[in-house]
Structure formats: C-alpha cells, structure tokens
GROMACS .gro file of C-alpha atoms in nm:
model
  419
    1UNK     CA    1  -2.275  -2.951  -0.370
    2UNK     CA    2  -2.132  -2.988  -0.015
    3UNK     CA    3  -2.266  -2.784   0.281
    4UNK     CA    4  -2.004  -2.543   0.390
    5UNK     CA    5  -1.986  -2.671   0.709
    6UNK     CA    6  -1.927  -2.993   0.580
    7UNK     CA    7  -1.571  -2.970   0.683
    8UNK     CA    8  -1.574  -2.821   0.980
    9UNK     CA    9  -1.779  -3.123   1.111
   10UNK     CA   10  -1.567  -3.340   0.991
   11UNK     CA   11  -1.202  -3.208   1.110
   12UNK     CA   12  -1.185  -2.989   1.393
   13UNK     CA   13  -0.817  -2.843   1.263
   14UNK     CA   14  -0.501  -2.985   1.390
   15UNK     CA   15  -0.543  -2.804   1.797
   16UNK     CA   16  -0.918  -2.811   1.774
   17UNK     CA   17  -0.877  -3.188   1.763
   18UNK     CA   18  -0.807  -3.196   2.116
   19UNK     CA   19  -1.073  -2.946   2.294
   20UNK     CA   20  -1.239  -3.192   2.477
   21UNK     CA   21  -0.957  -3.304   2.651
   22UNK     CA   22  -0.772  -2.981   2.659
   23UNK     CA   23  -0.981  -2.688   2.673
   24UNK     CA   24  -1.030  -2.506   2.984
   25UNK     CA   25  -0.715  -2.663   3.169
   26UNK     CA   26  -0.427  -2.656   2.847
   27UNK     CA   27  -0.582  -2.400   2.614
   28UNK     CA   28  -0.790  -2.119   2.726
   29UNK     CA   29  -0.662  -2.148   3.046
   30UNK     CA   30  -0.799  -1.857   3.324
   31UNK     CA   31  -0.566  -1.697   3.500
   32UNK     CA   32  -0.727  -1.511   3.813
   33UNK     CA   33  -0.604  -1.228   4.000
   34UNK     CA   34  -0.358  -0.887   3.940
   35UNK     CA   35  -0.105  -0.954   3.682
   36UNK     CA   36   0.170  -1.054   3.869
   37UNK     CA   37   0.442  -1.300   3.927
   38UNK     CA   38   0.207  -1.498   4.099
   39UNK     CA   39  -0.187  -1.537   4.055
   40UNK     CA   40  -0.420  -1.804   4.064
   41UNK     CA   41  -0.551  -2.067   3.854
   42UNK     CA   42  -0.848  -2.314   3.941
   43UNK     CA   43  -0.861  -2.171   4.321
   44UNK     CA   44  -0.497  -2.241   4.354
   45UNK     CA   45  -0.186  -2.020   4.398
   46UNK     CA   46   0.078  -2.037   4.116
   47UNK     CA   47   0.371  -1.866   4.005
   48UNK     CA   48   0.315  -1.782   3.658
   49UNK     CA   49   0.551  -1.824   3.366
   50UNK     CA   50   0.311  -1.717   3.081
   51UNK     CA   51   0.270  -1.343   3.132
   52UNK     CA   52   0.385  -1.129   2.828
   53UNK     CA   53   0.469  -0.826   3.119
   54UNK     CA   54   0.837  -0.811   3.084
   55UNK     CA   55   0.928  -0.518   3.260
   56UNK     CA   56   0.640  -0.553   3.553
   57UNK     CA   57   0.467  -0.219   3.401
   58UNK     CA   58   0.115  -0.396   3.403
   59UNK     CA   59   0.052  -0.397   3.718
   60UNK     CA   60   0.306  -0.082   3.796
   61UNK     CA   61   0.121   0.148   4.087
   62UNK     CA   62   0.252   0.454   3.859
   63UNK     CA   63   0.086   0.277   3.552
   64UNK     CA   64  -0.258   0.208   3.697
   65UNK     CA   65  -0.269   0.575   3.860
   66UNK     CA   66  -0.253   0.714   3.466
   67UNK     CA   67  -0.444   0.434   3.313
   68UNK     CA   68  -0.742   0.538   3.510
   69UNK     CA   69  -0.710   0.901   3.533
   70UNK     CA   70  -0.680   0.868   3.119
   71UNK     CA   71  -1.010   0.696   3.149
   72UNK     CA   72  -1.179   0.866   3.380
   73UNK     CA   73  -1.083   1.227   3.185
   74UNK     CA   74  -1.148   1.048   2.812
   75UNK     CA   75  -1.331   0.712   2.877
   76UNK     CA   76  -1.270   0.430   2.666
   77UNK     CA   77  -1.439   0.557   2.342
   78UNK     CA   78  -1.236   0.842   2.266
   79UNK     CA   79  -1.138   0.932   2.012
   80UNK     CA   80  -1.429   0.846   1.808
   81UNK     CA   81  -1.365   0.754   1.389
   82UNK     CA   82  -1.007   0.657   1.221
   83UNK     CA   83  -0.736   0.866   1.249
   84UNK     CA   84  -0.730   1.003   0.859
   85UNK     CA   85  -1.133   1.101   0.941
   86UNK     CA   86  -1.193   1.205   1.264
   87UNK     CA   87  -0.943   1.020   1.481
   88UNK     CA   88  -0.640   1.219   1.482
   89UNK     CA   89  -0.512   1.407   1.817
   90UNK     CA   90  -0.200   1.593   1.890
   91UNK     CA   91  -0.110   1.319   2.181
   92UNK     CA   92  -0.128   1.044   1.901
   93UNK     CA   93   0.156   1.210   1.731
   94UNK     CA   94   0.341   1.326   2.103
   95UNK     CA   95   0.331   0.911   2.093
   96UNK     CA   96   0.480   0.886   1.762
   97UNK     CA   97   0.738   1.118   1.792
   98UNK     CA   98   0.869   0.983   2.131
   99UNK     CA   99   0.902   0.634   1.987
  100UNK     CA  100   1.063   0.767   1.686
  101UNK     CA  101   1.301   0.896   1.891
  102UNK     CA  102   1.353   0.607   2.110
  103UNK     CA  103   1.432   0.338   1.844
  104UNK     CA  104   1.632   0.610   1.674
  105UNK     CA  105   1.412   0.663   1.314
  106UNK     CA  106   1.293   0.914   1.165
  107UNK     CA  107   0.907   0.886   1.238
  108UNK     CA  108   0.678   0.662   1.340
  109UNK     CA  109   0.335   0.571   1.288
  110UNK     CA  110   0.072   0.400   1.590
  111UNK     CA  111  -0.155   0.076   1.476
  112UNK     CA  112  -0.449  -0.035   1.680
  113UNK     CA  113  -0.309  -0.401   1.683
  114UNK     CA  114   0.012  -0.574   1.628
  115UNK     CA  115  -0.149  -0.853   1.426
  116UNK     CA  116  -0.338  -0.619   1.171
  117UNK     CA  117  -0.062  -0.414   1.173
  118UNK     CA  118   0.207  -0.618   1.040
  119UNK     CA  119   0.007  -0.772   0.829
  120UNK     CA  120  -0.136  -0.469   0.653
  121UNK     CA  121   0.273  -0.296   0.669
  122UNK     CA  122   0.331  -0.582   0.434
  123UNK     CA  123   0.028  -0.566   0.201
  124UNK     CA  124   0.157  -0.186   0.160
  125UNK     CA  125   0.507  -0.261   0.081
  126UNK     CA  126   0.463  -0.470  -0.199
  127UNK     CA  127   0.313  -0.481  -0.499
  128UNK     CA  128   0.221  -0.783  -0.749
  129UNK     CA  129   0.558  -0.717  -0.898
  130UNK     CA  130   0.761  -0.731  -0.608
  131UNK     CA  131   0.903  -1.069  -0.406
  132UNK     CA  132   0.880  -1.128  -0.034
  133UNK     CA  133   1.219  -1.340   0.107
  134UNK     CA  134   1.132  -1.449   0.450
  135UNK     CA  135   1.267  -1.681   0.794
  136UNK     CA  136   1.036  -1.984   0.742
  137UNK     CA  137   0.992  -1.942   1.164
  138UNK     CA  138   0.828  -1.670   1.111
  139UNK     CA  139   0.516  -1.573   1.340
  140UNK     CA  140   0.180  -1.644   1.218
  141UNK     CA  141   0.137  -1.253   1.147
  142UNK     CA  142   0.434  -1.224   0.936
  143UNK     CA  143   0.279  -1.523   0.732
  144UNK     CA  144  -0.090  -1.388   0.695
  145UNK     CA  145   0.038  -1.075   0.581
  146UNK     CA  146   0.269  -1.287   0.282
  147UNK     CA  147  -0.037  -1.513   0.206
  148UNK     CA  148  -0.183  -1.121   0.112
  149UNK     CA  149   0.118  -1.059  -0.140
  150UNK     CA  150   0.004  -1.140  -0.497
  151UNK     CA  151   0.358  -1.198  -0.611
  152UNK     CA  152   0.623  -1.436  -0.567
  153UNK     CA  153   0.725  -1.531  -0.161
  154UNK     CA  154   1.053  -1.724  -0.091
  155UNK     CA  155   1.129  -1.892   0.289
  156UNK     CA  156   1.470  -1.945   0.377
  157UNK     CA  157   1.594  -2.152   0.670
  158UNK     CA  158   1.561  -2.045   0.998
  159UNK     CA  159   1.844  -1.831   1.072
  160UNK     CA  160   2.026  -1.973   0.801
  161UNK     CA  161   2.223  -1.691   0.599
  162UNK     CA  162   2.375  -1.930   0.347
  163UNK     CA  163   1.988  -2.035   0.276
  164UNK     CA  164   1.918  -1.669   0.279
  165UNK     CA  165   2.142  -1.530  -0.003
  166UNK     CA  166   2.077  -1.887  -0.238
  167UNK     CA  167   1.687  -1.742  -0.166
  168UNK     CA  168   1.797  -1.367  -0.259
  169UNK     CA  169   1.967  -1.459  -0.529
  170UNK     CA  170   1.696  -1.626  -0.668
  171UNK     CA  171   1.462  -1.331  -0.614
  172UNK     CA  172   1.712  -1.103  -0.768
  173UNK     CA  173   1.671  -1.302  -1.101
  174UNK     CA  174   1.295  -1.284  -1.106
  175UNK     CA  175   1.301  -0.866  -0.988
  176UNK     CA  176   1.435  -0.821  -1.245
  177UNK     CA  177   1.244  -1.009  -1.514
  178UNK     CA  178   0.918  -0.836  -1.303
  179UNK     CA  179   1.031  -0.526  -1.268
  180UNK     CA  180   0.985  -0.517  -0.906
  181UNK     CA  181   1.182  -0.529  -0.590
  182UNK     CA  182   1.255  -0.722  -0.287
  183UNK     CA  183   1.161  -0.728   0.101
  184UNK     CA  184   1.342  -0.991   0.346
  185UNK     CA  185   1.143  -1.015   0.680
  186UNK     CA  186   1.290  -1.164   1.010
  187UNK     CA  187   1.213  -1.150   1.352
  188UNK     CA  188   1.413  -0.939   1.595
  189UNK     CA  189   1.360  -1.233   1.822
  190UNK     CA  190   1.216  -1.549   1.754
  191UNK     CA  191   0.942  -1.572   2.018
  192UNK     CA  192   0.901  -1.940   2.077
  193UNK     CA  193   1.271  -1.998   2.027
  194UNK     CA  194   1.370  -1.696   2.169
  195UNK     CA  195   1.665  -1.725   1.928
  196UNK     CA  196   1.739  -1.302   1.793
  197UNK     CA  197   1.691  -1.309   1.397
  198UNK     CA  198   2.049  -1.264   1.262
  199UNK     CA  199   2.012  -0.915   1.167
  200UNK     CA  200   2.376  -0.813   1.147
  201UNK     CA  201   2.450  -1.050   0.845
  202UNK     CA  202   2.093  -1.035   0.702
  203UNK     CA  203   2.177  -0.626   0.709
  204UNK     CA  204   2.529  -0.729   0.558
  205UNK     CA  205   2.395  -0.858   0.227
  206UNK     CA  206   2.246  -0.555   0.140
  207UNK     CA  207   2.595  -0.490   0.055
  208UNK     CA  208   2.611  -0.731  -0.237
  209UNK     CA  209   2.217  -0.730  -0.293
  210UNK     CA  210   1.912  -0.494  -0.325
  211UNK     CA  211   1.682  -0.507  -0.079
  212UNK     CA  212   1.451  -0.365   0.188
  213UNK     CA  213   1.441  -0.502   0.521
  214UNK     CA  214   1.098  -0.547   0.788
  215UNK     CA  215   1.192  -0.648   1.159
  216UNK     CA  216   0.915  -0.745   1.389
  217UNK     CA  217   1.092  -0.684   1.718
  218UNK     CA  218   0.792  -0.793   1.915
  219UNK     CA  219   1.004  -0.942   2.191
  220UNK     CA  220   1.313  -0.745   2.136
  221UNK     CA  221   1.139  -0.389   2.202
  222UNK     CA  222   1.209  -0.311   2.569
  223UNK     CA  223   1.434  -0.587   2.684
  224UNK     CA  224   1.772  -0.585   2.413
  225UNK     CA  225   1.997  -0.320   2.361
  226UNK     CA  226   2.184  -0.067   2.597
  227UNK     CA  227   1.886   0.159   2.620
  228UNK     CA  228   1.629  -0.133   2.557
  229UNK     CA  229   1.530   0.027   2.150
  230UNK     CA  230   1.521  -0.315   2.094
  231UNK     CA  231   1.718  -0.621   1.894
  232UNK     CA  232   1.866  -0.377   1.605
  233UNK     CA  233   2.054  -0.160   1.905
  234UNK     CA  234   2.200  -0.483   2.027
  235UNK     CA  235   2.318  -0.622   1.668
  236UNK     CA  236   2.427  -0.259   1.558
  237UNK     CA  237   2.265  -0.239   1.296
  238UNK     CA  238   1.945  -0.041   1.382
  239UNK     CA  239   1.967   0.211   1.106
  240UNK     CA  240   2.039  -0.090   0.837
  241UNK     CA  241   1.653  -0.147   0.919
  242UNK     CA  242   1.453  -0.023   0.669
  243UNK     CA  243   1.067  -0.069   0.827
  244UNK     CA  244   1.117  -0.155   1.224
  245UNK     CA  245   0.783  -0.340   1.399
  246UNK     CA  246   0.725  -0.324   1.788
  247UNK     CA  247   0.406  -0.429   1.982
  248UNK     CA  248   0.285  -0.287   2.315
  249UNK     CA  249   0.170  -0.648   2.457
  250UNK     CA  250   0.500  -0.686   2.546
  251UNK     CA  251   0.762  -0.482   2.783
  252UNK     CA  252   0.490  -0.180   2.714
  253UNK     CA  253   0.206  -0.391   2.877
  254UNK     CA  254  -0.087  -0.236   2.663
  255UNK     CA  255  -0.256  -0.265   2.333
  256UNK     CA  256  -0.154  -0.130   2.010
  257UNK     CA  257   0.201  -0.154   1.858
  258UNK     CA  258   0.402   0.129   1.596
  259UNK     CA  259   0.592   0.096   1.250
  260UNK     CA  260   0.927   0.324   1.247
  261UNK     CA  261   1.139   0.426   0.912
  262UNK     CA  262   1.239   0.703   0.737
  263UNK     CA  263   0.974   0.966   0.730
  264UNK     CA  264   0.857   0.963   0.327
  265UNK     CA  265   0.810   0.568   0.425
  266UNK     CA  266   0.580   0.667   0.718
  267UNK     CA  267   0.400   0.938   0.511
  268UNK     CA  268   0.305   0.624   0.240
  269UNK     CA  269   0.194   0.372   0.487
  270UNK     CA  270  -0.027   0.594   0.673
  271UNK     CA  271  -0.202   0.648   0.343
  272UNK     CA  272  -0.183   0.274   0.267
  273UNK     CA  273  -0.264   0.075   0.535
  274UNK     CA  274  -0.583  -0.069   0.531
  275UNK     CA  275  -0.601  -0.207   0.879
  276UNK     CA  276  -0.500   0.146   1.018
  277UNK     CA  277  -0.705   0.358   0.751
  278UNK     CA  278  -1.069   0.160   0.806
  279UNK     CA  279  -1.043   0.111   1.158
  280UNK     CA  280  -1.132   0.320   1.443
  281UNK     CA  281  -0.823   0.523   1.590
  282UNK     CA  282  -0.629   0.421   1.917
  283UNK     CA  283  -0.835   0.525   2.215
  284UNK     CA  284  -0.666   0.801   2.405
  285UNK     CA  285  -0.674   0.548   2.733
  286UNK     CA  286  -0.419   0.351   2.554
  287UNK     CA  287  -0.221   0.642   2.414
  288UNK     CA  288  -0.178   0.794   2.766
  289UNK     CA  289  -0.071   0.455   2.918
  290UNK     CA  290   0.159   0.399   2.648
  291UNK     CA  291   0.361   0.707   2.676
  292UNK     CA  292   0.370   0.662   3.044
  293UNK     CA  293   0.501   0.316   3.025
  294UNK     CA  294   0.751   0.414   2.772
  295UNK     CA  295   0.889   0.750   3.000
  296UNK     CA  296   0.925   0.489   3.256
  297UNK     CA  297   1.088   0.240   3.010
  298UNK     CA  298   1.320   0.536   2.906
  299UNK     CA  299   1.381   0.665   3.256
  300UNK     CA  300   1.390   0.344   3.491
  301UNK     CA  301   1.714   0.165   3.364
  302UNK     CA  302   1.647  -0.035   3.684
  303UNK     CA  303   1.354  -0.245   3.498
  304UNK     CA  304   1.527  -0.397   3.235
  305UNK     CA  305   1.836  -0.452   3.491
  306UNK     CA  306   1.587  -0.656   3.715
  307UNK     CA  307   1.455  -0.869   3.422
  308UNK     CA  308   1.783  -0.964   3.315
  309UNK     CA  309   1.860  -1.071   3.660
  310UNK     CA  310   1.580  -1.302   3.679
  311UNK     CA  311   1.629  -1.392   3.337
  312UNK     CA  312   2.018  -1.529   3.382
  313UNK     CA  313   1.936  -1.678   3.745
  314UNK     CA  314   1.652  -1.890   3.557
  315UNK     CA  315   1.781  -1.963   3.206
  316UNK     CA  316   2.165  -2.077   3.388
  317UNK     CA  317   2.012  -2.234   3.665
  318UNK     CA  318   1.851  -2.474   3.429
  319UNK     CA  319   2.155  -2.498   3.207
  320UNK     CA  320   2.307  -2.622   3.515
  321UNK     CA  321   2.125  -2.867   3.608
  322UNK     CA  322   2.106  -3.056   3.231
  323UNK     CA  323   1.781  -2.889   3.111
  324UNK     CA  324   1.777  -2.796   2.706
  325UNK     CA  325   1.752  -2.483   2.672
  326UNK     CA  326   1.831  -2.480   2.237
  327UNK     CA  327   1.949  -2.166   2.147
  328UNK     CA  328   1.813  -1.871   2.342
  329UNK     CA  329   1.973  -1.516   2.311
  330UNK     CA  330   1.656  -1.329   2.446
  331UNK     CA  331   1.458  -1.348   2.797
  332UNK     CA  332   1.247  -1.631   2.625
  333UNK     CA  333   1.308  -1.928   2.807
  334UNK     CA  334   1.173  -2.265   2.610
  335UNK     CA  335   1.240  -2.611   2.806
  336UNK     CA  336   1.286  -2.918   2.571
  337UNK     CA  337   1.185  -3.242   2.702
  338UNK     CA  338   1.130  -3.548   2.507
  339UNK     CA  339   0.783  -3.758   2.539
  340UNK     CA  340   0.438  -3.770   2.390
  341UNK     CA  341   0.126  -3.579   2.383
  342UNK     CA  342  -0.042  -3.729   2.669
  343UNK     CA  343   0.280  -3.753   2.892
  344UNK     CA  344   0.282  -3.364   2.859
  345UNK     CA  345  -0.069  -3.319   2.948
  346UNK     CA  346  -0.006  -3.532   3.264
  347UNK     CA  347   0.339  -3.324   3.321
  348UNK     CA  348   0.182  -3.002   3.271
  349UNK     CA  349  -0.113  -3.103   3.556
  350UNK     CA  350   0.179  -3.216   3.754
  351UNK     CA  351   0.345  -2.889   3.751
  352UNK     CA  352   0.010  -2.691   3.809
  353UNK     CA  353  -0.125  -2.876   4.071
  354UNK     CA  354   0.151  -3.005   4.297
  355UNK     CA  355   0.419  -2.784   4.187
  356UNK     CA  356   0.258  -2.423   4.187
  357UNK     CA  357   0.394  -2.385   3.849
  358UNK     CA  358   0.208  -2.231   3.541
  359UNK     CA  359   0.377  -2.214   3.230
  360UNK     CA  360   0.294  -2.243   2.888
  361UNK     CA  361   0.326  -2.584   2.682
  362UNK     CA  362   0.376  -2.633   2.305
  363UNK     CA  363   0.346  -2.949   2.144
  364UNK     CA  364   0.263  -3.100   1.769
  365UNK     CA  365   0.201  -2.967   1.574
  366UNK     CA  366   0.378  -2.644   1.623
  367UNK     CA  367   0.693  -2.824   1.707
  368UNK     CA  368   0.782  -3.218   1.580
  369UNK     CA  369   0.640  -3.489   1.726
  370UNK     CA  370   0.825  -3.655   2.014
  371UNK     CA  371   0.881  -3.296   2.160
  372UNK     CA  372   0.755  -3.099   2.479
  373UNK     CA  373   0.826  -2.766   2.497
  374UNK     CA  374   0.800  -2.582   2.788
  375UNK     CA  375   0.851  -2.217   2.720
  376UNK     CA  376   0.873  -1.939   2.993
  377UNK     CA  377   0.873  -1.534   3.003
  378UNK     CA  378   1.043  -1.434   3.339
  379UNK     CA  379   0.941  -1.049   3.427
  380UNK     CA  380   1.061  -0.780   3.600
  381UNK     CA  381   0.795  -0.883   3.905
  382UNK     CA  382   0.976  -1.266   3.969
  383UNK     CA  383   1.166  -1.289   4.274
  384UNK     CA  384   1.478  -1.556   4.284
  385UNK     CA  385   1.255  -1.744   4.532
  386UNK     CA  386   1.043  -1.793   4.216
  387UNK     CA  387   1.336  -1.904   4.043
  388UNK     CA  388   1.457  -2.161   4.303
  389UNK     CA  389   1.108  -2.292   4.349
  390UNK     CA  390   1.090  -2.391   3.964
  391UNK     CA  391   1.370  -2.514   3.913
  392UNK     CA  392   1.321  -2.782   4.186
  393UNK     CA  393   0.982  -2.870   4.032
  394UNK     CA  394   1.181  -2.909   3.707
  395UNK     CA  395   1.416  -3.144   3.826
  396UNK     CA  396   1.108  -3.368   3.986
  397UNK     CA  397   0.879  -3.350   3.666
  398UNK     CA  398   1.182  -3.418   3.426
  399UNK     CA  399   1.225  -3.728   3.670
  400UNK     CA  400   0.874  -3.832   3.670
  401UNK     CA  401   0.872  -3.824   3.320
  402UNK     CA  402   1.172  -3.977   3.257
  403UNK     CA  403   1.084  -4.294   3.494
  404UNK     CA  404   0.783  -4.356   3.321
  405UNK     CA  405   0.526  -4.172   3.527
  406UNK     CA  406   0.340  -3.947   3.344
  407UNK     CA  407   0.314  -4.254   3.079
  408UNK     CA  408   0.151  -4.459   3.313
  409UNK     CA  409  -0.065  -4.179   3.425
  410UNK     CA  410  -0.173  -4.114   3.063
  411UNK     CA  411  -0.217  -4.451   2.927
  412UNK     CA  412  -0.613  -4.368   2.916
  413UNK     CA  413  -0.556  -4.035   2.728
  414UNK     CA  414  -0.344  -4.200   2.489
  415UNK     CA  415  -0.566  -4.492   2.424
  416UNK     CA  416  -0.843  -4.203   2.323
  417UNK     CA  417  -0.640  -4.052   2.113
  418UNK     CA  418  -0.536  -4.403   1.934
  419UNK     CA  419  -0.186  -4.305   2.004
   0.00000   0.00000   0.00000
C-alpha cells in the first residue's frame, strides 16, 4: 500500500510545479500599503492593476469611519453561533431586504463566503435526479459545487447558445426518463475574460425548454446596469433569473456575498444550505460595512460613472494602439500577448520593476500554451495619469518581448524548466 503522501511528493500539481521560481514575486505576491490605486510592492511604488475594489469603497473615508465604529460597538465576534441557532439579528435581515430590493427579487438570503456559498446554492438545488447544464468557463466555484451533484452534469461551449440548446436538449431526454429537472448556470460576467454570460438568449430558451436558471454575477454586481443591480439589468432580463449570485469582494469591498429569488426559493435554501446552516453567522462588522457600502453604491451614481471612465480610457487606449483585448463587455481588462512561460516571468519583472506596473498574469495551464495573459481591474480610485503611464509601459514590454528580449533574459529559467 502507498503512503498517502506518496503523490504529493512526487507532483507538486500543475502551479505548484513552479513555487520555487515563482512564489513570493508571481504568486503570493505582497502588496503593501492602503488599498489604493497605487501601493507598494518589494519597497517600490506601483500602480496596481490587481485590486478587486471596483468602485474605490475599500479604502472610502465614509467606509472606514463605519467599519470601525461597527467594530468598536460589536467587535469582530459578534454575533456568536449560525444564524438558524443563535446567529440571527434584525440588521442581518435590514441587509437582506435592501439587496432584495436593489437587484429587484423578492428576498434575499446573506452567506459568509462567496465560494461556500455557491457551491452549497447548488448542492441545494438539485437532487440525484436532477441534471446540471453549465458554461464549461465556468469559475472554479461553480465547478466544485457540480462535482457535489450526484446526477448527471452537461458543459456547453463557452458562450455558445447553439452548444447550449444541443446540451438542453439532451438533458430534457434524460429529465424525463429520471424524473427530475434541469438547472443551466452561467456567469453574469466571465471574470478572466471579462466576456458577460449571454443571458438574454440563455433566458430565451426557457421559452422552448424547462429550466431553472443560477447567475453568479460576481463581477457584474455593482458595475453593469443603469442602477449598477448587476449583468441581468443590463441584458433585460433580470426577472428571467431564477437564483441570482453576487459577492461582496467585489464593487462592495467586504466579505460575504447573498443569493436573491423568489421568496418560497429563499425560505428552502436557508433551510438547505449546508455551508450557511453549520457555519458561524456573518459578523455584524461586516453587515454594517456592507449596508453602508451598498447606500453609497445606491446613492453615489458618481462611482460607477468614474469607473467606467477609467475603464473606456484604458480598455480603448489599448485597442488603439494594437493590444488584444478578445472580447471584453465588462471593466475586466485581459491583455493577450503571445510567448512562453519564462518570457512572461521576465515581462512581468519588467513591468514591476522598471515600469511601476503591477498587474496580474495568467499563463498554462489556465489558458493554452503559447499565451500570456495580462488581465487588469481598473477602479474607481485610477486617475488617467495611471492610464497613460501603462499604456506606455505596454507598448515598451510588448516591444521587448517581441524583439526577443525577455527570451534572452529567460534562457536560464527555461533551461530549468526543460522547456
């Protein structure tokens, strides 16, 4: 019999393969300083490109003045238990009812995490019986919460409604041999693509077939849509979405996220959700901060306004000057560039040190080999001096990399890595 461990000495996993050369600098990076446009990394000043704060509310003077007096009148532990023991407080459901009646549903309910959440909203929603159609893009939540379904799980093409129905027609066939029914996930946007799921045709099917539909609007919550209730308010279609997702570590700047649908839907999964039901409750710190973020995100039009400036002066500046932007319909900003592993190591360093510029990078396996991504969340908090400053380090890197720089520079790295 093989020591469990065994494997773990043997392969590291297909990221963990690279810690020695990565960690500290690539991955687990530390960022020093207030969240901000700019902070510092290793000593040095950067403008950063990685910060999840879309509307600036982190680090919003009005914010922190609640945040603490929330902790300093409640601390951090209460309330003490979860909510269906000894959990439960009347601001919780203030909370709820607010966002129900932001993103226009009926009720809501608050989870401790977005991860757990999502994952345990699935688990609830179907049973061995039922099938799970999803967007094979989806986000590594969506897909730990299908690996819990017991049932049958189809994957249709990214975005790809043709793939969709050929996927929900096949599910229709097995319903009804199981007796069971179907739910089709997408994202409201796609948040390494920053392509919005295609929710108006997704909700158009329901039309010719029978099925619920779960959006995670992680990235959409706060920055689409005339009043910012998310990607379903700019599709339309808001009310054709049966179980709606949103996190707070995005445009809300916290911790914790909320599930929205009709309210006999709420009523079951706040008696079903295992991640919610054996946990301990949202601490009121969080619950204060999080309806203060979302008055001002109801109340401060200007926010959004601001992000979308910064967002168009970055996203066509690059257009402009040849950079691939694929298919972007959200304030997610990814940066194709063509070259290996190593090379985008050495263009990354490039960028931190001598540029200023921090941003995140993506490489195989999460996208093909060959590929660089470069992906970028302007804020609120960027200034169009920001802007202008990255795009000219852009244009030098792309050059640098394109002349056969950062090869030469990495021709050691590769050479370790027997590339």
């Amino acid at each position: 019999m093989k020591d469990l461990f065994d494997k773990i000495y043997r392969d590291k996993g297909p990221l963990g393969r690279w810690a020695s050369q990565a960690e500290g600098y690539f991955v687990f990076p530390k960022l020093e300083g207030e969240i901000s446009n700019r902070m510092k990394f290793q000593g040095k000043d950067v403008i950063t490109w990685s910060i999840n704060d879309y509307l600036g509310l982190a680090n919003h003077p009005e914010v922190r003045k609640v945040d603490a007096e929330a902790a300093l009148q409640y601390g951090s532990a209460y309330p003490m238990g979860a909510r269906m023991m000894s959990g439960h407080t009347n601001l919780h459901e203030q909370l709820q009812n607010e966002l129900a009646e932001f993103v226009n549903k009926e009720a809501t309910y608050l989870l401790n995490f977005g991860y757990q959440g999502i994952m345990s909203t699935i688990d609830a929603l179907v049973s061995k019986d039922d099938i799970i159609v999803y967007d094979v893009d989806a986000h590594a939540c969506i897909i730990d919460g299908v690996r819990l379904h017991m049932g049958k799980r189809f994957t249709y093409k990214h975005n790809d409604i043709e793939s969709l129905e050929k996927n929900l027609e096949r599910a229709t066939k097995m319903a009804e041999q199981t007796g069971g029914g179907i739910l089709v996930i997408s994202e409201g946007v796609f948040g390494m693509r920053g392509e919005q799921g295609k929710l108006k045709e997704i909700a158009a099917l329901k039309k010719k077939y029978k099925f619920r539909f779960l959006v995670d609007d992680a990235h959409g919550f706060g920055t689409l849509g005339k009043t910012g209730a998310g990607a379903g308010e700019e599709q339309g279609v808001q009310d054709d979405i049966d179980v709606y997702f949103a996190t707070f570590a995005k445009a809300i700047a916290s911790t914790g996220a909320f599930i929205a649908a009709d309210k006999e839907i709420i009523d079951y999964l706040k008696y079903n959700l295992r991640s919610q039901m054996f946990a301990k409750s949202l601490q009121m710190q969080l619950v204060v901060g999080a309806r203060k973020r979302l008055e001002m995100l109801r109340t401060m039009p200007e926010l959004k306004a601001k992000l979308w400036e910064n967002v168009d002066a970055l996203q066509s500046g690059l257009r402009a000057r040849g950079f691939d932007l694929g298919t972007t319909q959200s304030c997610v900003t990814p940066v194709y560039l063509k070259g290996s592993i190593p090379e985008a190591m050495a263009l990354v360093k490039d960028l931190r040190e001598n540029h200023g510029i921090f941003c995140s990078i993506v490489v195989y396996p999460v996208i093909p080999k060959g590929l660089i991504l470069l992906r970028m969340i302007p804020t609120a908090t960027h200034t169009l001096q920001d802007v202008e400053d990255t795009l000219n380090a852009f244009s030098a890197i792309r050059d640098r990399l394109e002349n056969g720089t950062y090869k030469r520079l990495s021709a050691a790295v590769s050479a370790a890595m027997g590339e």
